[in-house]
Amino acid sequence: MTTTFDYHDVPFESGIGVAKQIMAATCDECGTVVAIPPQSTPAIRIAREIASRPLEVVMAAPFMDTLDLASYRIDPSAGVILRKALIAYFVHRSVNDDCLVERLRRNAEVHREMWKSWQDTPSKRLSIKVTPRVGDEFDELVKKSALNKTTLVKSIVMDIALEIVEPEEPRMMPELRRMAAALAA
């Protein structure tokens, strides 16, 4: 097969978004993109960020405080940057584990009274942009858990509290600290 490098619009595999005018090698016979050189990576990254999906929910302030406390325990210098990574991490690990999906459903039932008691507290908006992959996993988790988007995020925050905020020595802390260090790089 012979190929030719030129500039092309290349759609993402997810079908959401296009990297416009990046260098790519196409098959001389069928015109299909067959290779993308490393120098196109920055342009692809920028296009992916544009193709990100919003994830927005409004929750009682204690949910956000719990999320921020978990972030602080992982890396006190990270600030709110870890919110998105924590949500994405817990979504990813839960989506293919039926036990964790069931635990998310139980969180919504078990903590319902506590959540009602927070109704008089100020509300805060969690607004993050996620990659199409995380967005797809989140949508799949919504279906599997049969929870609406806001309740699912609240249940995830309860999981985060259970595994990161409440234990004196959280079992997953070394892994999460490595993740935070990678994000800070």
PDB file of C-alpha atoms in Angstrom:
ATOM      1  CA  MET A   1       0.000   0.000   0.000  1.00  0.00           C
ATOM      2  CA  THR A   2       1.300   3.416  -0.865  1.00  0.00           C
ATOM      3  CA  THR A   3       0.339   6.445   1.179  1.00  0.00           C
ATOM      4  CA  THR A   4       0.577  10.201   0.913  1.00  0.00           C
ATOM      5  CA  PHE A   5       0.907  12.678   3.756  1.00  0.00           C
ATOM      6  CA  ASP A   6      -1.280  15.741   3.504  1.00  0.00           C
ATOM      7  CA  TYR A   7      -3.630  17.833   5.665  1.00  0.00           C
ATOM      8  CA  HIS A   8      -7.085  16.390   6.325  1.00  0.00           C
ATOM      9  CA  ASP A   9     -10.119  16.702   8.586  1.00  0.00           C
ATOM     10  CA  VAL A  10     -10.075  13.493  10.673  1.00  0.00           C
ATOM     11  CA  PRO A  11     -13.180  12.538  12.670  1.00  0.00           C
ATOM     12  CA  PHE A  12     -12.748  10.941  16.113  1.00  0.00           C
ATOM     13  CA  GLU A  13     -13.632   7.265  16.493  1.00  0.00           C
ATOM     14  CA  SER A  14     -16.380   8.189  18.946  1.00  0.00           C
ATOM     15  CA  GLY A  15     -18.134  10.111  16.189  1.00  0.00           C
ATOM     16  CA  ILE A  16     -18.109  13.262  18.337  1.00  0.00           C
ATOM     17  CA  GLY A  17     -15.823  15.923  16.915  1.00  0.00           C
ATOM     18  CA  VAL A  18     -13.242  16.292  14.194  1.00  0.00           C
ATOM     19  CA  ALA A  19      -9.555  17.189  14.254  1.00  0.00           C
ATOM     20  CA  LYS A  20      -9.423  19.736  11.443  1.00  0.00           C
ATOM     21  CA  GLN A  21      -6.584  20.090   9.000  1.00  0.00           C
ATOM     22  CA  ILE A  22      -4.102  17.802  10.724  1.00  0.00           C
ATOM     23  CA  MET A  23      -1.273  16.024   8.955  1.00  0.00           C
ATOM     24  CA  ALA A  24      -2.258  12.447   8.178  1.00  0.00           C
ATOM     25  CA  ALA A  25      -1.258   9.695   5.771  1.00  0.00           C
ATOM     26  CA  THR A  26      -4.004   8.403   3.507  1.00  0.00           C
ATOM     27  CA  CYS A  27      -4.128   5.316   1.338  1.00  0.00           C
ATOM     28  CA  ASP A  28      -3.472   6.317  -2.290  1.00  0.00           C
ATOM     29  CA  GLU A  29      -6.137   3.881  -3.513  1.00  0.00           C
ATOM     30  CA  CYS A  30      -9.099   4.392  -1.145  1.00  0.00           C
ATOM     31  CA  GLY A  31      -8.289   7.718   0.577  1.00  0.00           C
ATOM     32  CA  THR A  32      -8.719   6.266   4.091  1.00  0.00           C
ATOM     33  CA  VAL A  33      -6.571   7.794   6.831  1.00  0.00           C
ATOM     34  CA  VAL A  34      -4.041   5.100   7.774  1.00  0.00           C
ATOM     35  CA  ALA A  35      -1.509   6.966   9.937  1.00  0.00           C
ATOM     36  CA  ILE A  36      -1.209  10.128  11.971  1.00  0.00           C
ATOM     37  CA  PRO A  37       2.292  11.413  12.757  1.00  0.00           C
ATOM     38  CA  PRO A  38       3.224  12.570  16.284  1.00  0.00           C
ATOM     39  CA  GLN A  39       3.375  16.232  15.274  1.00  0.00           C
ATOM     40  CA  SER A  40      -0.422  16.139  14.845  1.00  0.00           C
ATOM     41  CA  THR A  41      -0.924  15.190  18.508  1.00  0.00           C
ATOM     42  CA  PRO A  42      -1.198  18.766  19.905  1.00  0.00           C
ATOM     43  CA  ALA A  43      -3.838  19.688  17.299  1.00  0.00           C
ATOM     44  CA  ILE A  44      -5.759  16.487  18.087  1.00  0.00           C
ATOM     45  CA  ARG A  45      -5.614  17.241  21.821  1.00  0.00           C
ATOM     46  CA  ILE A  46      -7.033  20.732  21.253  1.00  0.00           C
ATOM     47  CA  ALA A  47      -9.797  19.338  19.019  1.00  0.00           C
ATOM     48  CA  ARG A  48     -10.630  16.714  21.683  1.00  0.00           C
ATOM     49  CA  GLU A  49     -10.975  19.406  24.339  1.00  0.00           C
ATOM     50  CA  ILE A  50     -13.418  21.210  22.091  1.00  0.00           C
ATOM     51  CA  ALA A  51     -15.324  17.954  21.593  1.00  0.00           C
ATOM     52  CA  SER A  52     -15.635  17.508  25.371  1.00  0.00           C
ATOM     53  CA  ARG A  53     -19.065  17.031  26.826  1.00  0.00           C
ATOM     54  CA  PRO A  54     -20.405  19.087  29.715  1.00  0.00           C
ATOM     55  CA  LEU A  55     -21.414  17.380  32.948  1.00  0.00           C
ATOM     56  CA  GLU A  56     -23.366  19.762  35.123  1.00  0.00           C
ATOM     57  CA  VAL A  57     -25.401  19.151  38.243  1.00  0.00           C
ATOM     58  CA  VAL A  58     -26.632  21.357  41.061  1.00  0.00           C
ATOM     59  CA  MET A  59     -26.221  19.825  44.499  1.00  0.00           C
ATOM     60  CA  ALA A  60     -26.360  20.855  48.130  1.00  0.00           C
ATOM     61  CA  ALA A  61     -23.102  22.407  49.312  1.00  0.00           C
ATOM     62  CA  PRO A  62     -22.141  19.418  51.545  1.00  0.00           C
ATOM     63  CA  PHE A  63     -21.708  17.268  48.404  1.00  0.00           C
ATOM     64  CA  MET A  64     -19.200  19.712  46.942  1.00  0.00           C
ATOM     65  CA  ASP A  65     -17.503  20.091  50.333  1.00  0.00           C
ATOM     66  CA  THR A  66     -17.132  16.301  50.530  1.00  0.00           C
ATOM     67  CA  LEU A  67     -15.670  16.186  47.029  1.00  0.00           C
ATOM     68  CA  ASP A  68     -13.250  18.980  47.867  1.00  0.00           C
ATOM     69  CA  LEU A  69     -12.255  17.355  51.174  1.00  0.00           C
ATOM     70  CA  ALA A  70     -11.457  14.123  49.316  1.00  0.00           C
ATOM     71  CA  SER A  71      -9.375  16.126  46.828  1.00  0.00           C
ATOM     72  CA  TYR A  72      -7.569  17.834  49.701  1.00  0.00           C
ATOM     73  CA  ARG A  73      -6.770  14.518  51.371  1.00  0.00           C
ATOM     74  CA  ILE A  74      -5.289  13.214  48.116  1.00  0.00           C
ATOM     75  CA  ASP A  75      -3.238  16.320  47.330  1.00  0.00           C
ATOM     76  CA  PRO A  76      -3.597  19.481  49.446  1.00  0.00           C
ATOM     77  CA  SER A  77      -2.083  21.587  46.665  1.00  0.00           C
ATOM     78  CA  ALA A  78      -4.413  20.331  43.909  1.00  0.00           C
ATOM     79  CA  GLY A  79      -7.397  22.510  44.754  1.00  0.00           C
ATOM     80  CA  VAL A  80     -10.554  21.862  42.755  1.00  0.00           C
ATOM     81  CA  ILE A  81      -8.625  20.338  39.852  1.00  0.00           C
ATOM     82  CA  LEU A  82      -9.154  16.834  41.242  1.00  0.00           C
ATOM     83  CA  ARG A  83     -12.973  17.095  41.242  1.00  0.00           C
ATOM     84  CA  LYS A  84     -13.230  16.031  37.619  1.00  0.00           C
ATOM     85  CA  ALA A  85     -10.577  13.307  37.929  1.00  0.00           C
ATOM     86  CA  LEU A  86     -12.267  11.841  41.022  1.00  0.00           C
ATOM     87  CA  ILE A  87     -15.674  11.733  39.366  1.00  0.00           C
ATOM     88  CA  ALA A  88     -14.152  10.194  36.213  1.00  0.00           C
ATOM     89  CA  TYR A  89     -12.189   7.643  38.276  1.00  0.00           C
ATOM     90  CA  PHE A  90     -15.257   6.502  40.226  1.00  0.00           C
ATOM     91  CA  VAL A  91     -17.413   6.396  37.083  1.00  0.00           C
ATOM     92  CA  HIS A  92     -14.816   4.311  35.252  1.00  0.00           C
ATOM     93  CA  ARG A  93     -14.328   1.787  38.036  1.00  0.00           C
ATOM     94  CA  SER A  94     -18.099   1.439  38.641  1.00  0.00           C
ATOM     95  CA  VAL A  95     -19.411   1.115  35.096  1.00  0.00           C
ATOM     96  CA  ASN A  96     -18.295  -2.500  34.637  1.00  0.00           C
ATOM     97  CA  ASP A  97     -18.729  -3.723  38.204  1.00  0.00           C
ATOM     98  CA  ASP A  98     -22.274  -4.788  39.066  1.00  0.00           C
ATOM     99  CA  CYS A  99     -21.520  -4.710  42.814  1.00  0.00           C
ATOM    100  CA  LEU A 100     -20.430  -1.077  42.598  1.00  0.00           C
ATOM    101  CA  VAL A 101     -23.462  -0.183  40.479  1.00  0.00           C
ATOM    102  CA  GLU A 102     -25.663  -1.749  43.154  1.00  0.00           C
ATOM    103  CA  ARG A 103     -23.795   0.194  45.853  1.00  0.00           C
ATOM    104  CA  LEU A 104     -24.525   3.431  43.972  1.00  0.00           C
ATOM    105  CA  ARG A 105     -28.222   2.509  43.932  1.00  0.00           C
ATOM    106  CA  ARG A 106     -28.137   1.745  47.672  1.00  0.00           C
ATOM    107  CA  ASN A 107     -26.404   5.060  48.390  1.00  0.00           C
ATOM    108  CA  ALA A 108     -29.407   6.852  46.948  1.00  0.00           C
ATOM    109  CA  GLU A 109     -31.752   4.904  49.254  1.00  0.00           C
ATOM    110  CA  VAL A 110     -29.645   4.815  52.420  1.00  0.00           C
ATOM    111  CA  HIS A 111     -28.654   8.467  52.368  1.00  0.00           C
ATOM    112  CA  ARG A 112     -31.962   9.897  51.132  1.00  0.00           C
ATOM    113  CA  GLU A 113     -32.905  11.247  54.596  1.00  0.00           C
ATOM    114  CA  MET A 114     -29.500  12.841  55.080  1.00  0.00           C
ATOM    115  CA  TRP A 115     -29.747  14.408  51.611  1.00  0.00           C
ATOM    116  CA  LYS A 116     -33.191  15.815  52.491  1.00  0.00           C
ATOM    117  CA  SER A 117     -31.727  17.421  55.617  1.00  0.00           C
ATOM    118  CA  TRP A 118     -29.272  19.269  53.357  1.00  0.00           C
ATOM    119  CA  GLN A 119     -32.059  20.889  51.315  1.00  0.00           C
ATOM    120  CA  ASP A 120     -31.818  24.115  53.321  1.00  0.00           C
ATOM    121  CA  THR A 121     -28.087  24.444  52.731  1.00  0.00           C
ATOM    122  CA  PRO A 122     -26.804  26.535  49.821  1.00  0.00           C
ATOM    123  CA  SER A 123     -26.692  24.851  46.436  1.00  0.00           C
ATOM    124  CA  LYS A 124     -23.560  24.665  44.332  1.00  0.00           C
ATOM    125  CA  ARG A 125     -23.095  23.821  40.677  1.00  0.00           C
ATOM    126  CA  LEU A 126     -20.641  21.130  39.625  1.00  0.00           C
ATOM    127  CA  SER A 127     -19.728  22.028  36.056  1.00  0.00           C
ATOM    128  CA  ILE A 128     -17.022  20.022  34.353  1.00  0.00           C
ATOM    129  CA  LYS A 129     -16.110  19.065  30.797  1.00  0.00           C
ATOM    130  CA  VAL A 130     -15.442  15.386  30.286  1.00  0.00           C
ATOM    131  CA  THR A 131     -14.013  13.465  27.378  1.00  0.00           C
ATOM    132  CA  PRO A 132     -16.458  11.643  25.116  1.00  0.00           C
ATOM    133  CA  ARG A 133     -15.251   8.366  26.677  1.00  0.00           C
ATOM    134  CA  VAL A 134     -16.047   9.488  30.238  1.00  0.00           C
ATOM    135  CA  GLY A 135     -19.322  10.974  29.038  1.00  0.00           C
ATOM    136  CA  ASP A 136     -20.278   7.657  27.420  1.00  0.00           C
ATOM    137  CA  GLU A 137     -19.318   5.740  30.593  1.00  0.00           C
ATOM    138  CA  PHE A 138     -21.375   8.165  32.670  1.00  0.00           C
ATOM    139  CA  ASP A 139     -24.395   7.687  30.382  1.00  0.00           C
ATOM    140  CA  GLU A 140     -23.975   3.913  30.611  1.00  0.00           C
ATOM    141  CA  LEU A 141     -23.772   4.143  34.404  1.00  0.00           C
ATOM    142  CA  VAL A 142     -26.968   6.223  34.457  1.00  0.00           C
ATOM    143  CA  LYS A 143     -28.704   3.402  32.553  1.00  0.00           C
ATOM    144  CA  LYS A 144     -27.238   0.586  34.640  1.00  0.00           C
ATOM    145  CA  SER A 145     -27.979   2.268  37.962  1.00  0.00           C
ATOM    146  CA  ALA A 146     -31.423   3.542  36.910  1.00  0.00           C
ATOM    147  CA  LEU A 147     -30.556   6.801  38.732  1.00  0.00           C
ATOM    148  CA  ASN A 148     -30.937  10.228  37.217  1.00  0.00           C
ATOM    149  CA  LYS A 149     -27.792  12.235  36.523  1.00  0.00           C
ATOM    150  CA  THR A 150     -27.885  14.326  39.706  1.00  0.00           C
ATOM    151  CA  THR A 151     -28.665  11.392  41.994  1.00  0.00           C
ATOM    152  CA  LEU A 152     -25.881   9.364  40.383  1.00  0.00           C
ATOM    153  CA  VAL A 153     -23.325  12.118  41.049  1.00  0.00           C
ATOM    154  CA  LYS A 154     -24.572  12.380  44.651  1.00  0.00           C
ATOM    155  CA  SER A 155     -24.195   8.605  45.026  1.00  0.00           C
ATOM    156  CA  ILE A 156     -20.690   8.767  43.587  1.00  0.00           C
ATOM    157  CA  VAL A 157     -19.813  11.494  46.095  1.00  0.00           C
ATOM    158  CA  MET A 158     -21.102   9.191  48.872  1.00  0.00           C
ATOM    159  CA  ASP A 159     -18.761   6.467  47.555  1.00  0.00           C
ATOM    160  CA  ILE A 160     -15.910   8.955  47.575  1.00  0.00           C
ATOM    161  CA  ALA A 161     -16.757   9.859  51.187  1.00  0.00           C
ATOM    162  CA  LEU A 162     -16.878   6.193  52.167  1.00  0.00           C
ATOM    163  CA  GLU A 163     -13.555   5.332  50.557  1.00  0.00           C
ATOM    164  CA  ILE A 164     -11.483   8.513  50.857  1.00  0.00           C
ATOM    165  CA  VAL A 165     -12.913  10.903  53.459  1.00  0.00           C
ATOM    166  CA  GLU A 166     -14.079   8.566  56.266  1.00  0.00           C
ATOM    167  CA  PRO A 167     -11.261   5.990  56.581  1.00  0.00           C
ATOM    168  CA  GLU A 168      -8.240   7.014  58.607  1.00  0.00           C
ATOM    169  CA  GLU A 169      -5.977   5.235  56.109  1.00  0.00           C
ATOM    170  CA  PRO A 170      -7.874   5.008  52.784  1.00  0.00           C
ATOM    171  CA  ARG A 171      -6.869   1.852  50.963  1.00  0.00           C
ATOM    172  CA  MET A 172      -6.902   3.480  47.547  1.00  0.00           C
ATOM    173  CA  MET A 173      -4.884   6.566  48.604  1.00  0.00           C
ATOM    174  CA  PRO A 174      -1.532   5.498  47.056  1.00  0.00           C
ATOM    175  CA  GLU A 175      -3.183   4.944  43.677  1.00  0.00           C
ATOM    176  CA  LEU A 176      -5.072   8.235  43.866  1.00  0.00           C
ATOM    177  CA  ARG A 177      -1.934  10.131  44.865  1.00  0.00           C
ATOM    178  CA  ARG A 178      -0.147   8.725  41.810  1.00  0.00           C
ATOM    179  CA  MET A 179      -3.086   9.882  39.674  1.00  0.00           C
ATOM    180  CA  ALA A 180      -2.909  13.376  41.228  1.00  0.00           C
ATOM    181  CA  ALA A 181       0.840  13.542  40.615  1.00  0.00           C
ATOM    182  CA  ALA A 182       0.318  12.596  36.974  1.00  0.00           C
ATOM    183  CA  LEU A 183      -2.346  15.291  36.591  1.00  0.00           C
ATOM    184  CA  ALA A 184      -0.021  17.882  38.134  1.00  0.00           C
ATOM    185  CA  ALA A 185       2.774  17.024  35.688  1.00  0.00           C
TER     186      ALA A 185
END
